Short mmCIF file of C-alpha atoms in Angstrom, two decimals:
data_model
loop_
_atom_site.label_atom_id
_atom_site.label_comp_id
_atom_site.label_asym_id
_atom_site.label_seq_id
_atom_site.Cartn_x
_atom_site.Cartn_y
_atom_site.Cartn_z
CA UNK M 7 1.87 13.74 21.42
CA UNK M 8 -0.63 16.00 22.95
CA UNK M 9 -2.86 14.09 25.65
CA UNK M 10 -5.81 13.03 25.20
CA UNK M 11 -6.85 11.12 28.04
CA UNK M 12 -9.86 9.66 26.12
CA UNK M 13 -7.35 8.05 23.65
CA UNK M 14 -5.02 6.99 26.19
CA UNK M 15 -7.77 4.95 28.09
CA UNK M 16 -8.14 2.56 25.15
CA UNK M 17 -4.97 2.46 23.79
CA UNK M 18 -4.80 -1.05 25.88
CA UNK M 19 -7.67 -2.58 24.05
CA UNK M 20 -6.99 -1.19 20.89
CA UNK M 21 -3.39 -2.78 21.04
CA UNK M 22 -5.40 -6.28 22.12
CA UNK M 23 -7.23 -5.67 18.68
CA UNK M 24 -4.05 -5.20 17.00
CA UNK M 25 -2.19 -8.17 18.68
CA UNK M 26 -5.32 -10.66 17.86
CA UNK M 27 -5.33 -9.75 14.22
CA UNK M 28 -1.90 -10.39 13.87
CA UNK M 29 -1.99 -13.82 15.32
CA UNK M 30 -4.48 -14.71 12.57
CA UNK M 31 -3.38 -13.21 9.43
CA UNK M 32 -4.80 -13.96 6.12
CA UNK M 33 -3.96 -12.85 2.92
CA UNK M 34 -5.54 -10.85 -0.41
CA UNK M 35 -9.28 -11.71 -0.74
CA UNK M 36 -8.87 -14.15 1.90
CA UNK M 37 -9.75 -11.82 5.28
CA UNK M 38 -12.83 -13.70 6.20
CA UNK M 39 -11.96 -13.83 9.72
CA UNK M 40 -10.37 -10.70 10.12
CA UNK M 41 -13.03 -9.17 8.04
CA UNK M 42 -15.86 -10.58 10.80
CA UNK M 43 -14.03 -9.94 13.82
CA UNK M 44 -13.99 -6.05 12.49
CA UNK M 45 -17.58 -6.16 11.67
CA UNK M 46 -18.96 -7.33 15.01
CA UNK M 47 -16.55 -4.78 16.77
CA UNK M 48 -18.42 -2.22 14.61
CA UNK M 49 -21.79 -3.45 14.86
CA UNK M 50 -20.78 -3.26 18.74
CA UNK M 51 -19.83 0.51 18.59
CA UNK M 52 -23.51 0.64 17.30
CA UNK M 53 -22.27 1.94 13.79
CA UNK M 54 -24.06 0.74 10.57
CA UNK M 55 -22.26 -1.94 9.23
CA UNK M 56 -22.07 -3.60 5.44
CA UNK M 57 -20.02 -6.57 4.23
CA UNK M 58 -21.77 -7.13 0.78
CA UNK M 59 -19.73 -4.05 -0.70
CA UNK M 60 -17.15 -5.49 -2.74
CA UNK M 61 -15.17 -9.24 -1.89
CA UNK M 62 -14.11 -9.60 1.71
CA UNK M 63 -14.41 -5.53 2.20
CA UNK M 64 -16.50 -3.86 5.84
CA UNK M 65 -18.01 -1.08 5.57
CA UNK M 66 -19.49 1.31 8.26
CA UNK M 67 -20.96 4.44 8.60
CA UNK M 68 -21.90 7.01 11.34
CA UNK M 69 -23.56 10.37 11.25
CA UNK M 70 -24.44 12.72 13.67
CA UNK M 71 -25.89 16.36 13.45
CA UNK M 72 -27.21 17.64 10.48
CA UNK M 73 -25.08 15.10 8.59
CA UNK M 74 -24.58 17.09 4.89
CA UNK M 75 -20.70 16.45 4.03
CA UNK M 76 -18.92 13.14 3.93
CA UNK M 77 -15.56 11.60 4.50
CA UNK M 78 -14.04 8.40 4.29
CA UNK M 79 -11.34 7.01 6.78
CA UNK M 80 -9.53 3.28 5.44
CA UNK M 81 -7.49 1.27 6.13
CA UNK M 82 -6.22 -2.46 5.36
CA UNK M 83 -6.86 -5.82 6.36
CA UNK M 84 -4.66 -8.14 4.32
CA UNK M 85 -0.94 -9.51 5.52
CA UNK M 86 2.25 -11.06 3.44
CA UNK M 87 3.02 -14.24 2.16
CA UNK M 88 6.13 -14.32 4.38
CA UNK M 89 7.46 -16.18 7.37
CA UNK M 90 7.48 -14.32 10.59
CA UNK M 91 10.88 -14.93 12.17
CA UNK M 92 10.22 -11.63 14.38
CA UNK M 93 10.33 -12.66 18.46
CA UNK M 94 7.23 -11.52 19.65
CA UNK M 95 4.17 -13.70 21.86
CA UNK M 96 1.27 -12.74 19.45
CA UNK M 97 3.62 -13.68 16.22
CA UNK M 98 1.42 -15.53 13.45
CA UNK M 99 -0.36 -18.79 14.10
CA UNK M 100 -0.26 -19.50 10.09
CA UNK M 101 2.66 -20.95 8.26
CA UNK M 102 4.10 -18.42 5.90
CA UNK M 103 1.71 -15.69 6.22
CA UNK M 104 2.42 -12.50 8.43
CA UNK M 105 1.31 -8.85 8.99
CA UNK M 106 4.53 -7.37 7.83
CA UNK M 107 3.37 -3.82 6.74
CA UNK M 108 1.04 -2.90 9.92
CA UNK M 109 -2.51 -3.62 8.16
CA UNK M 110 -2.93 -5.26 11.76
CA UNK M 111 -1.86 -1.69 13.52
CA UNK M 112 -4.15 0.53 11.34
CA UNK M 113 -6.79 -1.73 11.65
CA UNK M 114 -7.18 -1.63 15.41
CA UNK M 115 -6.55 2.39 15.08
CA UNK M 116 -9.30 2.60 12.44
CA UNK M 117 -11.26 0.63 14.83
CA UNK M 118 -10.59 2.43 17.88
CA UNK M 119 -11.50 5.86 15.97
CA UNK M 120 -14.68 4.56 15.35
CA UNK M 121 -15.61 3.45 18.94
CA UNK M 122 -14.51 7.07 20.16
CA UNK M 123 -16.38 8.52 17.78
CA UNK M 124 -19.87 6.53 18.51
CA UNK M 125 -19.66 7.55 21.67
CA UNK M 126 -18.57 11.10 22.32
CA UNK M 127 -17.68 12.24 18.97
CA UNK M 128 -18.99 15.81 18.21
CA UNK M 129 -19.01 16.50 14.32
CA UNK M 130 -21.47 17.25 11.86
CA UNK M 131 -21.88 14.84 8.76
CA UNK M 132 -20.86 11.48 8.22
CA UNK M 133 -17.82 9.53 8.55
CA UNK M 134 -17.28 6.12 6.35
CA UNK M 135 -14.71 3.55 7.11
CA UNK M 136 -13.43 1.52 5.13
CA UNK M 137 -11.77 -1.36 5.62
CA UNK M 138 -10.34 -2.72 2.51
CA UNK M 139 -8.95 -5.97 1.40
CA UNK M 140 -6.07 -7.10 -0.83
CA UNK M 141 -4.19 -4.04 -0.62
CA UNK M 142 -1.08 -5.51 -1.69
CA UNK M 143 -0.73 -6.39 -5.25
CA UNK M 144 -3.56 -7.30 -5.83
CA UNK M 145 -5.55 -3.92 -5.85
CA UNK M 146 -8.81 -4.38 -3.64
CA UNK M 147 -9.01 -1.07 -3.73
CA UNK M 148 -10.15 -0.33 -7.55
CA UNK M 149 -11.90 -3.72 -7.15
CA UNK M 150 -13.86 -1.90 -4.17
CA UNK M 151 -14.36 1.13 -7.06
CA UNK M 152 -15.48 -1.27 -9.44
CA UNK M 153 -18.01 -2.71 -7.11
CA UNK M 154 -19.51 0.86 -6.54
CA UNK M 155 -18.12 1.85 -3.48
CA UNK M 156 -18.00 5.45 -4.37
CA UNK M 157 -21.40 5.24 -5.81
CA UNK M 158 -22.97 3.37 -2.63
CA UNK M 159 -21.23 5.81 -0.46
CA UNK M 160 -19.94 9.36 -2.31
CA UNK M 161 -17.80 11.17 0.33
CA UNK M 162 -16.41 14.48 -0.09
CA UNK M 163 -12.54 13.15 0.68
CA UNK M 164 -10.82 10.30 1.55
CA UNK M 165 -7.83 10.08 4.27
CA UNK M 166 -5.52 7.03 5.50
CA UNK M 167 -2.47 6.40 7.51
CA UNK M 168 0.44 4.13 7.29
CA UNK M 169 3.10 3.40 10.01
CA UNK M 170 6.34 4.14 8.55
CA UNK M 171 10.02 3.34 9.72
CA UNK M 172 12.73 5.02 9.19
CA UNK M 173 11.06 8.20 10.14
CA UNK M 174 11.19 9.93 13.40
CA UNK M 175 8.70 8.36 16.19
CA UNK M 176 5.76 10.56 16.74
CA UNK M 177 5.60 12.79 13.74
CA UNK M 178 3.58 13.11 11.28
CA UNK M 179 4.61 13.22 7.63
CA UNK M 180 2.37 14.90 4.73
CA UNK M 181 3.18 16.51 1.66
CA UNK M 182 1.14 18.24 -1.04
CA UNK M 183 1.78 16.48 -4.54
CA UNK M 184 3.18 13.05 -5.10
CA UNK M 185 3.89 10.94 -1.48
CA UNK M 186 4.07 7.15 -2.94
CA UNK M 187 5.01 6.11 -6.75
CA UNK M 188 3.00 4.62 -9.46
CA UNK M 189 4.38 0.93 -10.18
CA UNK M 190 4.33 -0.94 -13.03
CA UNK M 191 5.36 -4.68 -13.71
CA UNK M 192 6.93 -6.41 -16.80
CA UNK M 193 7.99 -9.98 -17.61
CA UNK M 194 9.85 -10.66 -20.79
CA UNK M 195 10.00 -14.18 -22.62
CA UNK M 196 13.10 -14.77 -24.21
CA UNK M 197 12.35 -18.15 -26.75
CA UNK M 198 14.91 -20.06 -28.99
CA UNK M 199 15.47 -23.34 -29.60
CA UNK M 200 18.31 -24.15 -27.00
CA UNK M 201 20.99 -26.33 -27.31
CA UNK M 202 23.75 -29.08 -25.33
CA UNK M 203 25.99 -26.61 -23.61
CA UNK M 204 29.00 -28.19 -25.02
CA UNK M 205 27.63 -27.70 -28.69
CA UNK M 206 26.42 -23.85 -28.41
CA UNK M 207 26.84 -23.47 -32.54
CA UNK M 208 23.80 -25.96 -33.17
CA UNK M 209 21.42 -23.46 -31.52
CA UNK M 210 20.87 -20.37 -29.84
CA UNK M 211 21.23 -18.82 -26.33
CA UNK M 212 18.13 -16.98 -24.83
CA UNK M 213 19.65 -16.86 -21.75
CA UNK M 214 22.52 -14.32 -23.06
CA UNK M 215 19.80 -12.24 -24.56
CA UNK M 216 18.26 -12.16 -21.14
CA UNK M 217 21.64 -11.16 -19.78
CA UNK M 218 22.00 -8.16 -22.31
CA UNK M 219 18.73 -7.34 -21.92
CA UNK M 220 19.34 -7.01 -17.91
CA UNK M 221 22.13 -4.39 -18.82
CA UNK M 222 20.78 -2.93 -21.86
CA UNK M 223 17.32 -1.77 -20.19
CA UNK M 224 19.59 0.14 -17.73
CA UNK M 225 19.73 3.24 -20.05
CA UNK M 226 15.69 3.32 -20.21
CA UNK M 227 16.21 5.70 -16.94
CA UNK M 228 19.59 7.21 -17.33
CA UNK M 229 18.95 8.13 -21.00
CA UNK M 230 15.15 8.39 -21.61
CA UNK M 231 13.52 9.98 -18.91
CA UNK M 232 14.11 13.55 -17.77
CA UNK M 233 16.79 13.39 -14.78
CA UNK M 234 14.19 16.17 -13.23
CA UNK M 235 11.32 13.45 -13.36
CA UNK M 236 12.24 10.20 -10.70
CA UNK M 237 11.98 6.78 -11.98
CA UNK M 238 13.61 3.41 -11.41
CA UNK M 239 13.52 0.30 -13.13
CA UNK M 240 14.75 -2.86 -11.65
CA UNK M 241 14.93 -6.39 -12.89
CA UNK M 242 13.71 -8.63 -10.11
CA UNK M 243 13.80 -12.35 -11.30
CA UNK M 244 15.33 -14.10 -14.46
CA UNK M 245 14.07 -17.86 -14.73
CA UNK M 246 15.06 -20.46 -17.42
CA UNK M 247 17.18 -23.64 -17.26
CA UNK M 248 16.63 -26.61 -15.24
CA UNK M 249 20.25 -28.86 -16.20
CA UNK M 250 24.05 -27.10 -16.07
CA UNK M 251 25.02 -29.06 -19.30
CA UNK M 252 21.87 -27.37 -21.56
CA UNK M 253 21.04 -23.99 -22.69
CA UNK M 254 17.44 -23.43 -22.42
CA UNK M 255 14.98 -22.55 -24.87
CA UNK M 256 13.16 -19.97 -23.05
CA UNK M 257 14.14 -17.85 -19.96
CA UNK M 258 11.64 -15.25 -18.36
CA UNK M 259 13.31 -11.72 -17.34
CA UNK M 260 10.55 -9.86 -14.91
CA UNK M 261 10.91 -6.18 -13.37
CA UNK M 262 9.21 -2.98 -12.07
CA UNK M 263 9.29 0.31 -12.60
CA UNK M 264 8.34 3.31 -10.37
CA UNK M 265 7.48 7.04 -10.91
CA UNK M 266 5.35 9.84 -10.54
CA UNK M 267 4.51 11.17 -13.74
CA UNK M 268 1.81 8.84 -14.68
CA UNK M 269 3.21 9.80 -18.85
CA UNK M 270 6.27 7.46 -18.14
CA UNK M 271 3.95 3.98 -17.90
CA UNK M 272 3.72 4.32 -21.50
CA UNK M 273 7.46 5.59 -22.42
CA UNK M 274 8.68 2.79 -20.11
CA UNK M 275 6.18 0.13 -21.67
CA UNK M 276 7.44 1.21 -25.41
CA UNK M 277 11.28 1.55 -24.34
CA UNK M 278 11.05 -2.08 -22.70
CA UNK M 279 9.57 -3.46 -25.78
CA UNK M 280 12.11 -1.70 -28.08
CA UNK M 281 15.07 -2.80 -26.11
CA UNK M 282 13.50 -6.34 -25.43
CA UNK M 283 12.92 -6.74 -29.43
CA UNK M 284 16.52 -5.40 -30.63
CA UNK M 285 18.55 -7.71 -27.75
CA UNK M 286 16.62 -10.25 -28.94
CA UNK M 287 17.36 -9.65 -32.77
CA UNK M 288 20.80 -9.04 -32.10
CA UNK M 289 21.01 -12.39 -30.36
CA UNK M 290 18.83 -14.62 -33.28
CA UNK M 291 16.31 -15.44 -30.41
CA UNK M 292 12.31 -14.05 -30.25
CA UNK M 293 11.14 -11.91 -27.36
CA UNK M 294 7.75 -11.67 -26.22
CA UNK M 295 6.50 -8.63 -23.46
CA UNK M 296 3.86 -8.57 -20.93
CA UNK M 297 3.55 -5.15 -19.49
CA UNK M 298 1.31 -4.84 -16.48
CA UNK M 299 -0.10 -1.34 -15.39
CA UNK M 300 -0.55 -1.03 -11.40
CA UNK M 301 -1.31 1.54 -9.38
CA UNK M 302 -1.47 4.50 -9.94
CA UNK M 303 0.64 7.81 -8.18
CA UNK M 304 -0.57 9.11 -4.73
CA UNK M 305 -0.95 12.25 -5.17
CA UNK M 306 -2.28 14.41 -2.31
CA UNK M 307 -4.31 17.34 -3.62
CA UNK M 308 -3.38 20.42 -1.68
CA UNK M 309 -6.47 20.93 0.21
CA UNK M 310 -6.09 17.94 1.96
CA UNK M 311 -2.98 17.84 2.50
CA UNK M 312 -3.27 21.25 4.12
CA UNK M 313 -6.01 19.95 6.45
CA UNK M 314 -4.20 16.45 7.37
CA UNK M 315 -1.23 18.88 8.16
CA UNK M 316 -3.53 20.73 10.55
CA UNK M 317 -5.03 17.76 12.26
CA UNK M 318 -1.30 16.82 12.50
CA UNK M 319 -0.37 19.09 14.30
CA UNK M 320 -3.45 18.99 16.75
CA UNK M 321 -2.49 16.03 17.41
CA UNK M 322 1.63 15.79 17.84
CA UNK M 323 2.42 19.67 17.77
CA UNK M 324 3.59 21.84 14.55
CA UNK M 325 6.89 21.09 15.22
CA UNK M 326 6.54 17.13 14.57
CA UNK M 327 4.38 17.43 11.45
CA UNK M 328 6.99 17.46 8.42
CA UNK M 329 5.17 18.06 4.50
CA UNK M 330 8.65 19.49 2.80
CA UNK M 331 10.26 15.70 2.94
CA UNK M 332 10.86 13.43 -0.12
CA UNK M 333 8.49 11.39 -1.38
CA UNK M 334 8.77 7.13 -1.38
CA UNK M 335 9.13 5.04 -4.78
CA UNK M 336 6.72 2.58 -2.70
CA UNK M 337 3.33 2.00 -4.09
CA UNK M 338 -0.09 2.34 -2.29
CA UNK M 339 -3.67 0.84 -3.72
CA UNK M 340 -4.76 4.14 -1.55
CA UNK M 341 -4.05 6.02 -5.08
CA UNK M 342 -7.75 4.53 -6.42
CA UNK M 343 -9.76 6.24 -3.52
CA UNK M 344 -8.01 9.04 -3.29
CA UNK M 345 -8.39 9.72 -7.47
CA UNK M 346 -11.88 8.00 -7.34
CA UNK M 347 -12.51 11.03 -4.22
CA UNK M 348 -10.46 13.99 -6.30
CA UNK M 349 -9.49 15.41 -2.59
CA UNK M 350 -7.98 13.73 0.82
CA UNK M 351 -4.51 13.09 1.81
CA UNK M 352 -2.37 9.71 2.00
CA UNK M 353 -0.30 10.35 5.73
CA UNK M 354 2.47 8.68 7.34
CA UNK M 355 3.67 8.55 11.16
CA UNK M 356 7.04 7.90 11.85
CA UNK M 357 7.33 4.75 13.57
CA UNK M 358 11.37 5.21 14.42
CA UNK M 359 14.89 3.63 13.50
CA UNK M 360 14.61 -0.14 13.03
CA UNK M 361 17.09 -2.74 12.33
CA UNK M 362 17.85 -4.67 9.58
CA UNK M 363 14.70 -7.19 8.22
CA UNK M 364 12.72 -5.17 10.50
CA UNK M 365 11.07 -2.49 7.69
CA UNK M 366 8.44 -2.93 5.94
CA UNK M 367 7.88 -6.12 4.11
CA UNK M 368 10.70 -7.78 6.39
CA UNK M 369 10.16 -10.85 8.35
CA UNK M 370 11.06 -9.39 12.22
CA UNK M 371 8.84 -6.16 11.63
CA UNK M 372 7.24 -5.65 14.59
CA UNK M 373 4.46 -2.52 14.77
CA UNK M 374 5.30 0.17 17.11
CA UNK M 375 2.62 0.19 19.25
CA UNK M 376 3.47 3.44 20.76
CA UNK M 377 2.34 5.33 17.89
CA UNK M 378 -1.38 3.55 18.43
CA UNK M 379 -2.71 6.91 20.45
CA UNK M 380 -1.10 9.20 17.46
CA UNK M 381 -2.77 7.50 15.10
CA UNK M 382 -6.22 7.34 16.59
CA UNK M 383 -5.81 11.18 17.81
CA UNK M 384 -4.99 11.78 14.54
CA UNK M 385 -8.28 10.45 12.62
CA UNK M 386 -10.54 12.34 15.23
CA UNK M 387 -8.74 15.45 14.50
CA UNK M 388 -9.19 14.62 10.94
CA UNK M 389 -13.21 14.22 11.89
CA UNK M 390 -13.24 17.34 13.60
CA UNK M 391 -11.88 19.66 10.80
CA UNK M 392 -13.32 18.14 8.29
CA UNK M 393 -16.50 17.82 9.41
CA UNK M 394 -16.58 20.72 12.43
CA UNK M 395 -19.54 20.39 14.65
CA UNK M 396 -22.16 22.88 13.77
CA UNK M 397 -21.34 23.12 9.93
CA UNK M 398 -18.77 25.46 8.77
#
């Protein structure tokens, strides 16, 4: 990373931030103290600050010079419903809840941004951040659109971060076009009227049409979608049966599917129904489909993936900014704002190699806090081309 000795000298609080927040994680629409101990450390950069936006959501804004154009900076403040087994003094106080996807890290950068910014930032316009709840699953981030975010505070684009391991330590990964998938989520009921397992000719068997299903759906990807156009489907959980001496009478198949090409929710919705419908004919049992749309596709329009690319590289070098990489079948709620916006760019930096449970979503991820300074560097570099001091 280029040095920045402003950065450096409060890299030490910001990681104290970070560290607090994931002591005390809450989930989805429950960041109440997360959400306050953000807005006070706003309200204490001196930063106008709003928490009647949309559910447990902080808003702030700052503008300096003659303060025409508008951008947005987010991040995340829920965690996981999982058990922290990772080894670390700051590890969560609450019982089966746990940053596990660095909301806590981006947070504190987010945060640290905005105190730099207060007070010696030089641009001209205003900066918003954003501080979202529920990002995970649960989609705070239309909610926030359907509680007039946008319309409260219209910003010309929309940027965000996310650690990510598994790619090199200190660069900076961009690309024009799709970054993160579009997800979708089914569940299937099987239903028939069950029977003693020793007597399987007085009824019928939903859990064998569940089990056909599981291998017939296979072909939705590898013989209905273009090979050209990447999707996956996988079957997560089957449930039904409670007693190894009786079929049941109804067993639930649930899955996901991924892609980019926002045309396939509705070819995989109609395949899944087709194949769910004939398995279950074939098998003299009923089916019944709940198909779930998510989020959308992140899709970085070029402009701002050409200027995140540029701040980048202010900030880490050219050399450690990559944009020609492939893109993740992971999901971000970031895909609302950033087709709410129509410009801005979703960002990763490479938070290194970790071992096994230690990714994303696993229960000994630990956040790199070495890549604190990058990502802080990063935003004001974003500020400054974005929103250049002395107008354009």
């Amino acid at each position: 990373m280029r040095k920045n000795d402003e950065v450096a000298a409060i890299v030490p609080e910001v990681i104290g931030w970070r560290q607090a927040i994931h002591a005390n994680p809450e989930l989805g629409f429950a960041e109440h103290e997360t959400a306050a101990f953000v807005a006070a450390k706003l309200k204490e950069f001196g930063l106008a600050v709003y928490t009647d936006v949309s559910a447990t959501a902080v808003v702030a804004t700052l503008t300096k010079g003659r303060g025409g154009k508008a951008i947005a900076l987010r991040a995340e403040l829920d965690a996981l419903p999982i058990k922290e087994a990772a080894n670390v003094a700051y590890a969560s106080r609450k019982e089966g809840v746990m940053h596990a996807c660095g909301h806590d890290g981006h947070t504190a950068m987010l945060l640290g941004t905005a105190k730099l910014l207060s007070e010696s930032g030089s641009f001209d316009g205003t900066v918003v951040f954003v501080f979202q709840p529920a990002e995970e699953v649960l989609g705070g981030g239309k909610k926030m659109i359907e509680d007039g975010l946008l319309n409260r505070f219209p910003v010309d684009q929309v940027f965000a971060v996310h650690n990510w391991p598994g790619f090199p330590e200190g660069h900076i990964g961009v690309r024009a076009g799709p970054q993160m998938a579009a997800v979708d989520d089914f569940e299937i009921s099987f239903r028939g009227s069950g029977c003693h397992a020793a007597m399987p000719h007085l009824g019928d068997d939903p859990l064998l049409a569940a089990a056909s299903f599981v291998t017939a759906i296979q072909r939705l990807v590898s013989r209905s979608v273009d090979p050209l156009s990447p999707a996956v489907l996988s079957v997560t959980q089957i449930h039904g049966g409670r007693f190894n001496n009786f079929v049941p009478g109804e067993v639930k198949v649930e899955g996901t599917c991924r892609f980019y090409d926002p045309a396939l929710s509705d070819h995989c919705a109609a395949e899944i129904e087709r194949v769910a419908q004939a398995t279950a004919a074939m098998h003299g049992v009923s089916a019944e489909l709940a198909y779930k749309r998510g989020y959308p596709p992140v899709v970085n329009p070029a402009s701002g993936a050409a200027l995140t690319a540029q701040a980048g590289a202010d900030t880490v070098g050219a050399e450690c900014v990559a944009t020609g990489f492939q893109p993740s079948m992971g999901c971000e709620d970031f895909a609302f704002l950033l087709q709410g916006v129509g410009d801005g760019a979703y960002v990763w930096i490479g938070a290194g190699d970790v071992g096994p449970g230690a990714g994303l979503h696993g229960d000994r991820f630990v956040f790199n806090d070495a890549i604190i300074p990058i990502g802080i560097g990063f935003f004001l570099n974003v500020v400054r081309r974005a929103l250049p001091a002395g107008g354009k």
